[in-house]
CSV table of N, CA and C in Angstrom, one decimal:
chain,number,residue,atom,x,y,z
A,1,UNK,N,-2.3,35.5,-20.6
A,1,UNK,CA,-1.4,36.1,-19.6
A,1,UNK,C,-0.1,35.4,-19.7
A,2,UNK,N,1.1,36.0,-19.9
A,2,UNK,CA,2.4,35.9,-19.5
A,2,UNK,C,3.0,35.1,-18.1
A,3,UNK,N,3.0,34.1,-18.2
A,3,UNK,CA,3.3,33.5,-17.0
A,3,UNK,C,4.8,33.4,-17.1
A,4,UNK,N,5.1,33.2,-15.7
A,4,UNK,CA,6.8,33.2,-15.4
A,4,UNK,C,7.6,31.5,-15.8
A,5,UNK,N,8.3,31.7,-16.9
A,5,UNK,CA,8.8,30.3,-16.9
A,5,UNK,C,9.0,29.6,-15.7
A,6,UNK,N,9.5,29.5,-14.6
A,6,UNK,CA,9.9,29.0,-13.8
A,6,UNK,C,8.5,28.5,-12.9
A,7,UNK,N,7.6,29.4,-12.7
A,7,UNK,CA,6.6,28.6,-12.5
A,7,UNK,C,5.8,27.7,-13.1
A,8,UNK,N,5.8,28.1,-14.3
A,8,UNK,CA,5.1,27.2,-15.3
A,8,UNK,C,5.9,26.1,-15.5
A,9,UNK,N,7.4,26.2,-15.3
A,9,UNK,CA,8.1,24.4,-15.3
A,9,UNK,C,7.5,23.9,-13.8
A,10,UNK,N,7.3,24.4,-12.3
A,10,UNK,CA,6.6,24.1,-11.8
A,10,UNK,C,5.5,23.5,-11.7
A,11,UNK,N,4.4,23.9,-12.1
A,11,UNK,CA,3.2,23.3,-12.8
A,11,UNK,C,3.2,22.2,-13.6
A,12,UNK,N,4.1,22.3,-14.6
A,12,UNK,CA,4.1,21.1,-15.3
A,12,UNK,C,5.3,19.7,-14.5
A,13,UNK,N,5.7,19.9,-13.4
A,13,UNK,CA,6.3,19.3,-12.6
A,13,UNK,C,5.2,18.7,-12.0
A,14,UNK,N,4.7,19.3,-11.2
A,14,UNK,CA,3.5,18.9,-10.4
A,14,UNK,C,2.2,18.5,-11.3
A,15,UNK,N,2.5,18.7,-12.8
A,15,UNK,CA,1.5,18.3,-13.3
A,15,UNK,C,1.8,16.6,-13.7
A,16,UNK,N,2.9,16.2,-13.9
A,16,UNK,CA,3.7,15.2,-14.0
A,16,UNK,C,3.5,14.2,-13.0
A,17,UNK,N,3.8,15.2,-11.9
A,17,UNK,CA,3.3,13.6,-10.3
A,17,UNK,C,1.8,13.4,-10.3
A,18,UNK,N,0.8,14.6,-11.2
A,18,UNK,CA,-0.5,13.9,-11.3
A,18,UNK,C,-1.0,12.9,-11.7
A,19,UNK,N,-0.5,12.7,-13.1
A,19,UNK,CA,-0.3,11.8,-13.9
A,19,UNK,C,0.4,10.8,-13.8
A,20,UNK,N,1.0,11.1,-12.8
A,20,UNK,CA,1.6,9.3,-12.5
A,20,UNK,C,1.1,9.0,-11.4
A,21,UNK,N,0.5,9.6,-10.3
A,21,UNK,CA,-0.3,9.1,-9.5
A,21,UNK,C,-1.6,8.4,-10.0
A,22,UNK,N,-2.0,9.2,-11.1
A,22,UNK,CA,-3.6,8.5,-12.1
A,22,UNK,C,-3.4,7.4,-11.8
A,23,UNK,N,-2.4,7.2,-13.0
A,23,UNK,CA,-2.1,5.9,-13.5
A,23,UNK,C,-1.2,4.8,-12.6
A,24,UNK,N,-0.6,5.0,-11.6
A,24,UNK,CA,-0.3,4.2,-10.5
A,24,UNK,C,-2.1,3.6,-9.7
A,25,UNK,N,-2.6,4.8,-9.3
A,25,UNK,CA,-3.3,4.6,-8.6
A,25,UNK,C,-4.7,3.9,-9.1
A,26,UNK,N,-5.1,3.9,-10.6
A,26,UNK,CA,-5.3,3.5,-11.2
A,26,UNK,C,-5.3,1.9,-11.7
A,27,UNK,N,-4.1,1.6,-11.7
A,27,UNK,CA,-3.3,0.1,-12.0
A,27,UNK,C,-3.6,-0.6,-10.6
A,28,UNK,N,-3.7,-0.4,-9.7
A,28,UNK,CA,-3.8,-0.9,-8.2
A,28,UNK,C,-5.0,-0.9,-7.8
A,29,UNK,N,-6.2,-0.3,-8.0
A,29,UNK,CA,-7.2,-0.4,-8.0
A,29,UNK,C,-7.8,-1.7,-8.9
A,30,UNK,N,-6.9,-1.7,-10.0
A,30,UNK,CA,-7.7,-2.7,-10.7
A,30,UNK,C,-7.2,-3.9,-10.3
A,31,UNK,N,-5.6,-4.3,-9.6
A,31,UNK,CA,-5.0,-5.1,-9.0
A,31,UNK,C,-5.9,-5.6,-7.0
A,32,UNK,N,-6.3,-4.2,-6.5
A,32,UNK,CA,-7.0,-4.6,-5.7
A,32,UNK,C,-8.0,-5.6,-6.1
A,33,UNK,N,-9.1,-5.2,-7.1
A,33,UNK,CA,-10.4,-5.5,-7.7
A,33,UNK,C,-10.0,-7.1,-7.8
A,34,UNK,N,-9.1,-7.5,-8.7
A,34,UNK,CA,-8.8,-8.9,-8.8
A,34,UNK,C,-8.2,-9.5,-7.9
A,35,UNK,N,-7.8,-8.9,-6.8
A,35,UNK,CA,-7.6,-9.7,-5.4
A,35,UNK,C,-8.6,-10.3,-5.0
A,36,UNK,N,-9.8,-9.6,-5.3
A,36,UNK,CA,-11.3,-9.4,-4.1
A,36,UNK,C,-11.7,-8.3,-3.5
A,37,UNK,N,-10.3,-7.6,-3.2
A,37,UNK,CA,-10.7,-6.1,-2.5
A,37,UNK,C,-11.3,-5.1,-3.1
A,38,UNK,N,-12.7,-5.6,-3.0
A,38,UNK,CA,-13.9,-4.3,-3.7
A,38,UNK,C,-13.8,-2.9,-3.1
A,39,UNK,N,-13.9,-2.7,-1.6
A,39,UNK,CA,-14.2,-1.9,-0.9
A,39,UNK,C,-12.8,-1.4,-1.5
A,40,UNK,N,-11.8,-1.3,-1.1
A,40,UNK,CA,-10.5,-0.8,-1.0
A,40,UNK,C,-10.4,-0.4,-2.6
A,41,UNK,N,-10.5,-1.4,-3.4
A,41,UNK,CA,-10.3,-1.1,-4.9
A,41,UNK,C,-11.7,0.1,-5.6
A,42,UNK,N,-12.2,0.5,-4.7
A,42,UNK,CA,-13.3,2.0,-5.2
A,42,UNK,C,-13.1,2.8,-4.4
A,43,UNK,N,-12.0,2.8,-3.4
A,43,UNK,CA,-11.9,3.8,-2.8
A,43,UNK,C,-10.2,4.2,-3.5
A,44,UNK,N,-9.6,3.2,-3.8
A,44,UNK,CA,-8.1,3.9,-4.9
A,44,UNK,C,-8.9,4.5,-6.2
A,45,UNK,N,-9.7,3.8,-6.4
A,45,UNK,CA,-10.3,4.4,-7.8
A,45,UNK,C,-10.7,5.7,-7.9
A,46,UNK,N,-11.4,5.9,-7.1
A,46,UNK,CA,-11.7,7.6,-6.6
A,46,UNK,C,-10.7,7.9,-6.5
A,47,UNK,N,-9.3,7.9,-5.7
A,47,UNK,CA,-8.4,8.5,-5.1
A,47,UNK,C,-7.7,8.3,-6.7
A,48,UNK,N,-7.7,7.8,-7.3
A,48,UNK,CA,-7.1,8.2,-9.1
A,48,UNK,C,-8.2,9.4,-9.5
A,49,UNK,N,-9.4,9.6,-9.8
A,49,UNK,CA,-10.0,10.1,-10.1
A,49,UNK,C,-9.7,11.2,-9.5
A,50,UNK,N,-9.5,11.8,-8.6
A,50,UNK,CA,-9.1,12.9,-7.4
A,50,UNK,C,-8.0,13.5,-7.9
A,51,UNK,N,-7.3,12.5,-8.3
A,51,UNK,CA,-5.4,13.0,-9.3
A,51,UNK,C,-6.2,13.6,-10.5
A,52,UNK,N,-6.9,13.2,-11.3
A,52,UNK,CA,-7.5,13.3,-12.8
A,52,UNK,C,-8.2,14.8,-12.5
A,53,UNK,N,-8.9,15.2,-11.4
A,53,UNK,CA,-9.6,16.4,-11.2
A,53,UNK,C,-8.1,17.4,-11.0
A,54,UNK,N,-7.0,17.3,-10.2
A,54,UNK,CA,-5.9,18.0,-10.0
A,54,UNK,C,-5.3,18.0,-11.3
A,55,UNK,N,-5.2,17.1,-12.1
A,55,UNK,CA,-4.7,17.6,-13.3
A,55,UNK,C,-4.9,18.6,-14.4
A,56,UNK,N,-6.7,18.4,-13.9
A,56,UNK,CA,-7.1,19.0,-14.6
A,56,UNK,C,-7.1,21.1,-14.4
A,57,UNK,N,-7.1,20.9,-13.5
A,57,UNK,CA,-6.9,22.3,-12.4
A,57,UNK,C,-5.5,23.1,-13.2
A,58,UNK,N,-4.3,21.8,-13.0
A,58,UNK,CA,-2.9,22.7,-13.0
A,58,UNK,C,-3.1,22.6,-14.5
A,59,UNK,N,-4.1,22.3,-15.6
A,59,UNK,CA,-3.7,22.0,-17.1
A,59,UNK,C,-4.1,23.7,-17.6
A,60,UNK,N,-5.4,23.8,-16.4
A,60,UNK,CA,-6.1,25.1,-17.0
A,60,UNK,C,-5.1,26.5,-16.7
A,61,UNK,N,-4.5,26.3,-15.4
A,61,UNK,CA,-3.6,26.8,-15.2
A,61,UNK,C,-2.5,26.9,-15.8
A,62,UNK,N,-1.8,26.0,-16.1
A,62,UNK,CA,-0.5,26.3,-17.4
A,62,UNK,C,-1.1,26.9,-18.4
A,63,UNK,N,-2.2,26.7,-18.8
A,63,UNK,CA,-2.6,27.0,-20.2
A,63,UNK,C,-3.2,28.6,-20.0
A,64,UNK,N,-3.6,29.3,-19.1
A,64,UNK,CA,-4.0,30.2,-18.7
A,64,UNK,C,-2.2,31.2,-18.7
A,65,UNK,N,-1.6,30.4,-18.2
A,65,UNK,CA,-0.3,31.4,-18.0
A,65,UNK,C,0.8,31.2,-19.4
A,66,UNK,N,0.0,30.9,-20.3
A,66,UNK,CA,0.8,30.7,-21.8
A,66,UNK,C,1.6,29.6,-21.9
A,67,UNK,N,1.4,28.7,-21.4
A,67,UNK,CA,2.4,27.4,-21.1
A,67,UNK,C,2.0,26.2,-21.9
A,68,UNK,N,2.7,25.5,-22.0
A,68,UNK,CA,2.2,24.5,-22.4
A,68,UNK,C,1.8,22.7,-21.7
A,69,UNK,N,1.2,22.2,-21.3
A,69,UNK,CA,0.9,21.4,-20.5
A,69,UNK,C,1.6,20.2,-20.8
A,70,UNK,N,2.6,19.3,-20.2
A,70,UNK,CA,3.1,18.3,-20.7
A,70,UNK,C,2.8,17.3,-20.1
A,71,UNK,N,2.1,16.3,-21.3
A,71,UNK,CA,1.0,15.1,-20.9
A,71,UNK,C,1.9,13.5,-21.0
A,72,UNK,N,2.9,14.4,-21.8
A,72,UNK,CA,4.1,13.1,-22.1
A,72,UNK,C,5.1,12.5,-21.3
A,73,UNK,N,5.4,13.1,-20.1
A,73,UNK,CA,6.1,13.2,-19.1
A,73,UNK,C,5.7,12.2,-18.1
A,74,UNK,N,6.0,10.9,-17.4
A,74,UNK,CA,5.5,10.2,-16.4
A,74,UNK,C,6.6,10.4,-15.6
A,75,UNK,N,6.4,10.4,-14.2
A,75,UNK,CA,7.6,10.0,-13.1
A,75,UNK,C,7.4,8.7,-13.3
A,76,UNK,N,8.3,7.5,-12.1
A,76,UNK,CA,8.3,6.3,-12.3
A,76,UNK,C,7.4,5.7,-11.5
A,77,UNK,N,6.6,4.3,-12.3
A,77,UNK,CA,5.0,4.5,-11.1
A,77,UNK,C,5.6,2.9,-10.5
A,78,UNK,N,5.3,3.5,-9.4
A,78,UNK,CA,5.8,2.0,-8.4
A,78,UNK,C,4.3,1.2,-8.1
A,79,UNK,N,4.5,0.0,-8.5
A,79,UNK,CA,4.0,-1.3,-8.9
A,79,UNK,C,3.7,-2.3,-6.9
A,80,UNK,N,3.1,-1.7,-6.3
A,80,UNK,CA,3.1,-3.0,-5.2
A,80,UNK,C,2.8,-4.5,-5.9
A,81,UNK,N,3.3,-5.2,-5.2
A,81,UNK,CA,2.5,-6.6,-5.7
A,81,UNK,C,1.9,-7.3,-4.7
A,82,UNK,N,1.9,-6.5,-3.4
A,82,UNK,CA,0.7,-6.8,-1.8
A,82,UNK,C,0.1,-5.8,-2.0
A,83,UNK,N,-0.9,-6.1,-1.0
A,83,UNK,CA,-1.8,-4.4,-0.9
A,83,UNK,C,-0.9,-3.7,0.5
A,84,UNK,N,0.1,-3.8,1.2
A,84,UNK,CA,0.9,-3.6,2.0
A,84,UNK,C,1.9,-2.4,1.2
A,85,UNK,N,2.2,-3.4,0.3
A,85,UNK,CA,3.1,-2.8,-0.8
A,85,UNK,C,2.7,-1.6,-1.7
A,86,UNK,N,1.4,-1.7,-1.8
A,86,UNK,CA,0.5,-0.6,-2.6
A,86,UNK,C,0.3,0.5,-1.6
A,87,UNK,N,-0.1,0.1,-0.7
A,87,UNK,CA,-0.1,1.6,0.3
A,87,UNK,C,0.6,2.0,0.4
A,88,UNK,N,2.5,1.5,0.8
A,88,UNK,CA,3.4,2.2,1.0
A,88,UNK,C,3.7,3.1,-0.2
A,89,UNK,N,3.8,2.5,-1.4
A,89,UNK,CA,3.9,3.4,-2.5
A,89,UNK,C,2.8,4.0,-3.0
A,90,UNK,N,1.6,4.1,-3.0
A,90,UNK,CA,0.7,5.2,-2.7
A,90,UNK,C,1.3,6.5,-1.7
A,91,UNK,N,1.6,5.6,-0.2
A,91,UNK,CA,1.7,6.9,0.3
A,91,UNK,C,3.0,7.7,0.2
A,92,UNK,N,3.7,7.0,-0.6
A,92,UNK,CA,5.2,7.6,-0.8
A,92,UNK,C,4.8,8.6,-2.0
A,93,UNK,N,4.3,8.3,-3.2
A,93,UNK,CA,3.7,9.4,-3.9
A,93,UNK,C,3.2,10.7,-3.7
A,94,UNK,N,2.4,10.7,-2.3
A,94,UNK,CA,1.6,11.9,-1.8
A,94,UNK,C,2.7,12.3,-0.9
A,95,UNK,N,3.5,12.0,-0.4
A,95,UNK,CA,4.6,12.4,0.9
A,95,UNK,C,5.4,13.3,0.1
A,96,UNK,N,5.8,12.3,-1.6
A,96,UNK,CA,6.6,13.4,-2.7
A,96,UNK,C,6.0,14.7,-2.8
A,97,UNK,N,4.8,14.5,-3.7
A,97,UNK,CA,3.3,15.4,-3.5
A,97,UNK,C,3.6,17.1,-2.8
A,98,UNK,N,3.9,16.2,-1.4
A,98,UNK,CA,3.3,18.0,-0.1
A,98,UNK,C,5.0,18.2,-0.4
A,99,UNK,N,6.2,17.7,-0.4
A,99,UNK,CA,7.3,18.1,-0.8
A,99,UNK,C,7.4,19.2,-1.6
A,100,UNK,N,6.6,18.6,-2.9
A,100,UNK,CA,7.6,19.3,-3.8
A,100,UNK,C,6.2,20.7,-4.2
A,101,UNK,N,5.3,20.6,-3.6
A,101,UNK,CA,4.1,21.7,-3.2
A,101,UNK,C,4.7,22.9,-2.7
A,102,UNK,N,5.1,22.3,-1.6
A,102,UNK,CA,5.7,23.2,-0.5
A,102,UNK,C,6.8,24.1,-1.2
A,103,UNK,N,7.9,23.4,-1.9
A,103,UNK,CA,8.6,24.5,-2.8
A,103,UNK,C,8.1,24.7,-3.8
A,104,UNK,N,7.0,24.4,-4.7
A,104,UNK,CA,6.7,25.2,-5.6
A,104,UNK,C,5.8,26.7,-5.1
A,105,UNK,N,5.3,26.4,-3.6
A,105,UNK,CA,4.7,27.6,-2.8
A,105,UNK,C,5.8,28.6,-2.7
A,106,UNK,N,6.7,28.2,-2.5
A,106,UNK,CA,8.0,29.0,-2.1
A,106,UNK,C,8.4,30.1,-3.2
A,107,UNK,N,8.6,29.0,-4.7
A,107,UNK,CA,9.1,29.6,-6.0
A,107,UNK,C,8.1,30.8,-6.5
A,108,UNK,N,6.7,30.7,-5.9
A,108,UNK,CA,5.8,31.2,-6.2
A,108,UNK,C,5.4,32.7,-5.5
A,109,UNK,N,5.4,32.5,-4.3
A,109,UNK,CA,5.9,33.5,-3.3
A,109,UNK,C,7.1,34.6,-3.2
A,110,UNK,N,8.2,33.8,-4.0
A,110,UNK,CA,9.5,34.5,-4.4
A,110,UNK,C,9.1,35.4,-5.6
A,111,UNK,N,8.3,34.5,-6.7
A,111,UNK,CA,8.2,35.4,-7.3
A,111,UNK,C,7.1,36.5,-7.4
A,112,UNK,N,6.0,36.3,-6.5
A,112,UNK,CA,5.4,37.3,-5.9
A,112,UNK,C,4.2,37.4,-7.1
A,113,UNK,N,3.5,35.7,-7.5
A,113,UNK,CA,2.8,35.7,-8.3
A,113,UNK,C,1.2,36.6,-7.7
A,114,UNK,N,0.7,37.4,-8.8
A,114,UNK,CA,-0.2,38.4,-8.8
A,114,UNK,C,-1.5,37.2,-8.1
A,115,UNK,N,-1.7,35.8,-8.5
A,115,UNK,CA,-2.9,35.4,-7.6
A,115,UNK,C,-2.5,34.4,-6.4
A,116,UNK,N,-2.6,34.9,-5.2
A,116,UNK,CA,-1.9,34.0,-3.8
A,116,UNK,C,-2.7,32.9,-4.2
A,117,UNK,N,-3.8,32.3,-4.4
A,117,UNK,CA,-4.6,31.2,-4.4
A,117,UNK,C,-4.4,30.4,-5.8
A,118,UNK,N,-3.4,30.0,-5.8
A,118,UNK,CA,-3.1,29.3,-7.5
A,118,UNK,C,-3.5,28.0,-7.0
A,119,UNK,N,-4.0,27.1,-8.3
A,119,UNK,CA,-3.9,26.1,-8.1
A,119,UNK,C,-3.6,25.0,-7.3
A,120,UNK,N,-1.9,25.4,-7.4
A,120,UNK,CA,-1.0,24.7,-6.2
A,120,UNK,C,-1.2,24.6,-5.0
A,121,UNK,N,-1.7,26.2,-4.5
A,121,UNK,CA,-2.2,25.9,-2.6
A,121,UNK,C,-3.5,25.6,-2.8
A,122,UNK,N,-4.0,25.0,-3.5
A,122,UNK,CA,-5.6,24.7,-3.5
A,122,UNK,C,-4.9,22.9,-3.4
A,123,UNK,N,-4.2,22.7,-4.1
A,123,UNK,CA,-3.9,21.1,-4.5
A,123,UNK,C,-3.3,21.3,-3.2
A,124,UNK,N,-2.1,21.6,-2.7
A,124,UNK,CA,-1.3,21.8,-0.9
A,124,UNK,C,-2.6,21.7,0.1
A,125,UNK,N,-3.3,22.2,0.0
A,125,UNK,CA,-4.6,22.1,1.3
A,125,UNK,C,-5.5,20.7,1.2
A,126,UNK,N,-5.6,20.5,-0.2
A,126,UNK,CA,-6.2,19.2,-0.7
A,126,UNK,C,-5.0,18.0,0.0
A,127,UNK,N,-4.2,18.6,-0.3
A,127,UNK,CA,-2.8,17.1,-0.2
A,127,UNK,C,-2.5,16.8,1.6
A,128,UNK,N,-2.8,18.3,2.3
A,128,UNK,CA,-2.7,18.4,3.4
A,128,UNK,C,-3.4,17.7,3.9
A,129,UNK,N,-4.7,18.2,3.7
A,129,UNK,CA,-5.7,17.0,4.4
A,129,UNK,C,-6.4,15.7,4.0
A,130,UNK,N,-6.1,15.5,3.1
A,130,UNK,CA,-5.9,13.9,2.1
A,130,UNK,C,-5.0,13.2,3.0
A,131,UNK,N,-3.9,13.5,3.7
A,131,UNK,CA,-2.5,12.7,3.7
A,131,UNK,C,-2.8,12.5,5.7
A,132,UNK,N,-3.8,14.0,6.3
A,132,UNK,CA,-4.1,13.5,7.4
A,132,UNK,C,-4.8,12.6,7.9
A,133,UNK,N,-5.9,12.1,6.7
A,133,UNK,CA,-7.0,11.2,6.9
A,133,UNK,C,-6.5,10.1,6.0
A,134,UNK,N,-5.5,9.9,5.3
A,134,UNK,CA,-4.7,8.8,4.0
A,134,UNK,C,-3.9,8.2,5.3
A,135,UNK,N,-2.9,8.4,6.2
A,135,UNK,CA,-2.3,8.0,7.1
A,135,UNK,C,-3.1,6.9,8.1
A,136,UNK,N,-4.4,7.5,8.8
A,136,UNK,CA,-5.1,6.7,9.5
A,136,UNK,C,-5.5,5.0,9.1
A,137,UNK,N,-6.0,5.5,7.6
A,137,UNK,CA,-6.7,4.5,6.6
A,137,UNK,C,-6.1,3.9,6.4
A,138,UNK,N,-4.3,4.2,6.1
A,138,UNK,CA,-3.7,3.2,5.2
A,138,UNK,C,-3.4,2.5,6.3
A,139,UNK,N,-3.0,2.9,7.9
A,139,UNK,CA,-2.8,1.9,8.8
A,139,UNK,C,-4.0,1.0,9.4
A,140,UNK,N,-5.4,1.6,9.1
A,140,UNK,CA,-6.4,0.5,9.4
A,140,UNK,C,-6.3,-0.7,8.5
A,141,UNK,N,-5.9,-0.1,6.8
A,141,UNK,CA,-6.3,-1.3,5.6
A,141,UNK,C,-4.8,-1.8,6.7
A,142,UNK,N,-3.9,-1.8,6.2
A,142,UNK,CA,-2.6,-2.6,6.1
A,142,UNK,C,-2.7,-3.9,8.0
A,143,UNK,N,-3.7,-2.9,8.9
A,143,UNK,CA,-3.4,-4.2,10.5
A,143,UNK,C,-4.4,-4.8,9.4
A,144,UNK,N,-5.4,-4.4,8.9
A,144,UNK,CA,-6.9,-5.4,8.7
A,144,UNK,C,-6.5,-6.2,7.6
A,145,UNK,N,-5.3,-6.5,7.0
A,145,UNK,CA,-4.6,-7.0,5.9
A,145,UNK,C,-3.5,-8.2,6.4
A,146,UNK,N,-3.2,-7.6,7.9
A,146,UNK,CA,-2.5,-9.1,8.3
A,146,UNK,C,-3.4,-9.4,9.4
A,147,UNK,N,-5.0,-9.4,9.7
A,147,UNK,CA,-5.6,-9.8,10.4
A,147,UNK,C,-6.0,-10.9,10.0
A,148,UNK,N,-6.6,-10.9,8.1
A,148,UNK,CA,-7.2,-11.6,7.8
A,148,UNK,C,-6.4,-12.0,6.3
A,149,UNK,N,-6.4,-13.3,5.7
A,149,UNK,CA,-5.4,-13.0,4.4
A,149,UNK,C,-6.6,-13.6,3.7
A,150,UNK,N,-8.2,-13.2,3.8
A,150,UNK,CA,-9.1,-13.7,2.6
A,150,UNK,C,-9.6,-12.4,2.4
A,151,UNK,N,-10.0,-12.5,1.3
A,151,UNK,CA,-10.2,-11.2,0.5
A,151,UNK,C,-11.4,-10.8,1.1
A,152,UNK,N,-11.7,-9.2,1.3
A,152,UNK,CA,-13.2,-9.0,1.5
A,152,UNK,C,-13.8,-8.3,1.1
């Protein structure tokens, strides 16, 4: 099927912040791990793995709408060097995320793509409620992080 350029640069936009969320979220996980923070460092690891399943979604999707999926593309992955610092740029990643969702919903709806349920609002409902229950958690880790400064 003929997909609309403009969505398909979409896609591969949003395929882009997947892939650098992996690999951010990924690098921090293993930076937690060598802290001490086990608990916290398998629960970013999932939350990389969770990017790796979305990738995989918008890859089938470009490739379904004749496109080509660009794997070469990183945004820039922000590095904490606290775990303070890691949640804020974690959650600045997903904040980008429902941003640029939200107008790709828009470009999508403009152009009055034949399936309302693409990928994208499946990843938008995922990101929605990821970022409801990501907010709570990152404020429990970050007090429970100047509670205690030994690793647990």
């Amino acid at each position: 099927m003929q997909g609309d350029p403009e969505v398909i640069e979409f896609l591969n936009e949003q395929l882009t912040a997947e892939l650098t969320a992996i690999n951010q979220y990924f690098l921090h996980a293993k930076m937690q791990e060598n802290f001490g923070w086990t608990k916290l460092a398998q629960y970013t690891r999932r939350e990389s793995f969770d990017e790796m399943k979305h990738a995989e979604v918008l890859t089938d999707r470009i490739l379904f709408l004749d496109g080509l999926p660009n794997y070469q593309r990183l945004f820039h992955v922000r590095v904490g060097q606290t775990v303070t610092e890691m949640f804020q740029a974690d959650r600045q990643i997903e904040v980008e995320a429902i941003d640029r969702l939200r107008r790709g919903v828009e470009v999508m709806r403009a152009k009055g793509t034949s399936r309302p349920r693409t990928s994208s609002s499946r990843s938008s409902r995922t990101r929605s409620t990821t970022s409801t229950t990501w907010t709570p958690s990152w404020s429990w880790w970050k007090s429970s992080a100047k509670r205690s400064t030994s690793p647990r």
